[in-house]
Amino acid sequence: MDALEQIKPALYVSGVSCQFGKTKALDNLSATVQAGQIVGLLGRNGAGKSTLLRIISAQLKPDAGKTFIFGKKTGAADALGKLCLIGDSADFGGLSNMKALFYVCEGLYPAWDNAYAQMLMRRFDLPEKKKLKGFSRGMKTAALLITGLASGAPLTVFDEPSLGLDAVMRERFYDTLLEDKQKNPGRTFILSTHLIDEVARTLDYAILIDAGSLLYEGPVSDLTALYLSISGADEAVKHAANGHTIMKEEKTAGSVILHLKLKHAEDAGHIMADNDIRCASMSLQRLFVLLVEEKEAARCAGNA
Amino acid sequence: MQGTLNKVMGMSGNWLALSRVKGIARYRLRTLSVIVIWILAVMAGSGMLALFLPALFALDTPNFNGVSANMAVAVITAFVCGCITAHRHTRFCLRPGTPRLPVWLCNLLTLALAMAVILVGSMLISASLGLLTYQFSLGSASFTLSGYTSIGFLEGSEFLSVSLNDALKGLPRQIGYLTEWSCLCYFIGCCLRRKKWLTLTIIIGVPLAYVLLMVIPVLRRTIETAMDGQPSELIIMGMQWMRWLMDILRFIRNEWPSVLFGTAVISLPLGYWCMRGTKFP
């Protein structure tokens, strides 16, 4: 890690607010991403993910708040030079083919790895000399992902990385991401997506946002350890849930399913030891949905 | 790759490396070169057609009028390229998270460079056409070279060499003008990107309003005088018109270089200011 050990957070967002007309895209959002992680910026459509990424990449000025990349204020070359943002729009600026794109990227990114880019091009089955205009949506997305991976940027951000990609290519991308992470432990990746379950296996850290505000920020392991789904007979399940927050209750034929927020992560062991109930850890997507529903219920209660 | 990562982290403070100037320049030269090559090819093709078609169909005797750089085409191209630069090229460069200053700087430099290439290229095409006409004139009376140069009316090879010399002498000044035009065109492109209709209204509306306000009263007076049927007054009015037009032409001839230079200098910071505050999706 050398110098990377002493570096500041890869991304620090403090009290960022942004409004478009009457719509609040971001509302006093704060988050910190330490270097060397794969981070999921997760939220529903219109939650404010892309707005946040546009602010980070200095394409948009926030109404309030500040963002820092490796300790440097966003907007300065020192900060932006360490960032590579791969947006969801497949715009190659009129460049003809992959060869031309790589030629430009080699100049854009100081740590560009051409051999790695060539290897990825073969891995994603992309032709080197075919016109980029003739690429399908999936191929265009793959081309963008290759530029992000081969950029070598210390902070690489992918906005909706799976747009148009088929299942095989998506999995190939996540595998490549994990491989890259192993080779470069200091590199930070942010994946912004609403397809939560799909990226869940790659993530170390999650930032969940909804309607422009933060729902949760922390390691994925901490998050999943605190939430549990239990099912079984009504009485046994209710007894096990005693002292914990019931986020949702579902009734099926003869049994009850409770989605719980545990008081302490260690409590999961006690509940699992009970033979009368079945326990399952919650998927990140399920958890996200529950958190959103909880927030909406709180908002409705507040309005009432 | 871990090594390269450390290298990037250690680049803090190295503006040239982190500002992506090299990549932006590569991108701009790659995209602009396509436009430049197309324009030069069209100019060469149209020049050849203008030279050979009349001779081929025995319509006229083609006469080569001298070597010159095509400033009009270069200025129009500067405007079109300025707009493309301010829109599409800037959006592409900013998208990965590039600071605006190097994008602005590279945009201007590469635009001016591409326009200079068009100017020099058009002069080379003109010189080549002149040489071709001279070669044909040796074997056929259908092709001629003649015209006025800095040392008077000349013909044949003498005319070709003197007009080439004249064109070369004027080239640095023309490149200077074109650079000024490029700055102005890029600024207009930035304004069009930000506020299209307001910019169009100002560009078209202000000169139009100025001309109308100047011309309409004079026209009305002319019509009234013509209706009154006093020929002496009409002659005086015509002379006033001529004087007025001459004054305008004199002003343009004498002051235009300073006006253009001043406008270009002002448009530089304004262009950056406009581009810096523009949202890019």
Short mmCIF file of N, CA, C and O in Angstrom, two decimals, chain B residues 134 137-138 145 154-163:
data_model
loop_
_atom_site.label_atom_id
_atom_site.label_comp_id
_atom_site.label_asym_id
_atom_site.label_seq_id
_atom_site.Cartn_x
_atom_site.Cartn_y
_atom_site.Cartn_z
N TYR B 134 -0.32 26.37 -64.94
CA TYR B 134 0.90 26.78 -65.66
C TYR B 134 1.39 25.63 -66.56
O TYR B 134 1.75 25.85 -67.72
N SER B 137 -0.85 25.43 -69.41
CA SER B 137 -0.75 26.60 -70.30
C SER B 137 0.45 26.46 -71.26
O SER B 137 0.47 27.08 -72.33
N LEU B 138 1.44 25.64 -70.87
CA LEU B 138 2.61 25.45 -71.74
C LEU B 138 2.24 24.67 -73.00
O LEU B 138 2.80 24.87 -74.07
N LEU B 145 -2.61 32.31 -67.15
CA LEU B 145 -2.35 32.82 -65.80
C LEU B 145 -2.08 34.30 -65.92
O LEU B 145 -1.09 34.70 -66.57
N LEU B 154 0.80 41.03 -64.23
CA LEU B 154 1.81 40.06 -64.70
C LEU B 154 1.11 38.87 -65.33
O LEU B 154 -0.09 38.64 -65.12
N GLU B 155 1.91 38.08 -66.06
CA GLU B 155 1.36 36.88 -66.72
C GLU B 155 2.32 35.70 -66.55
O GLU B 155 3.48 35.88 -66.26
N GLY B 156 1.81 34.52 -66.76
CA GLY B 156 2.63 33.30 -66.80
C GLY B 156 3.32 32.98 -65.49
O GLY B 156 2.80 33.25 -64.40
N SER B 157 4.55 32.45 -65.64
CA SER B 157 5.28 31.96 -64.46
C SER B 157 5.64 33.10 -63.50
O SER B 157 5.68 32.92 -62.28
N GLU B 158 5.88 34.26 -64.08
CA GLU B 158 6.24 35.43 -63.26
C GLU B 158 5.07 35.78 -62.32
O GLU B 158 5.25 36.04 -61.13
N PHE B 159 3.89 35.74 -62.93
CA PHE B 159 2.68 36.04 -62.15
C PHE B 159 2.52 35.03 -61.02
O PHE B 159 2.24 35.39 -59.87
N LEU B 160 2.75 33.74 -61.36
CA LEU B 160 2.59 32.67 -60.35
C LEU B 160 3.54 32.87 -59.17
O LEU B 160 3.15 32.81 -58.01
N SER B 161 4.82 33.14 -59.50
CA SER B 161 5.80 33.27 -58.41
C SER B 161 5.56 34.52 -57.57
O SER B 161 5.66 34.48 -56.34
N VAL B 162 5.22 35.63 -58.24
CA VAL B 162 4.99 36.88 -57.48
C VAL B 162 3.73 36.76 -56.61
O VAL B 162 3.73 37.16 -55.43
N SER B 163 2.67 36.18 -57.19
CA SER B 163 1.43 36.07 -56.39
C SER B 163 1.62 35.09 -55.23
O SER B 163 1.06 35.27 -54.15
#
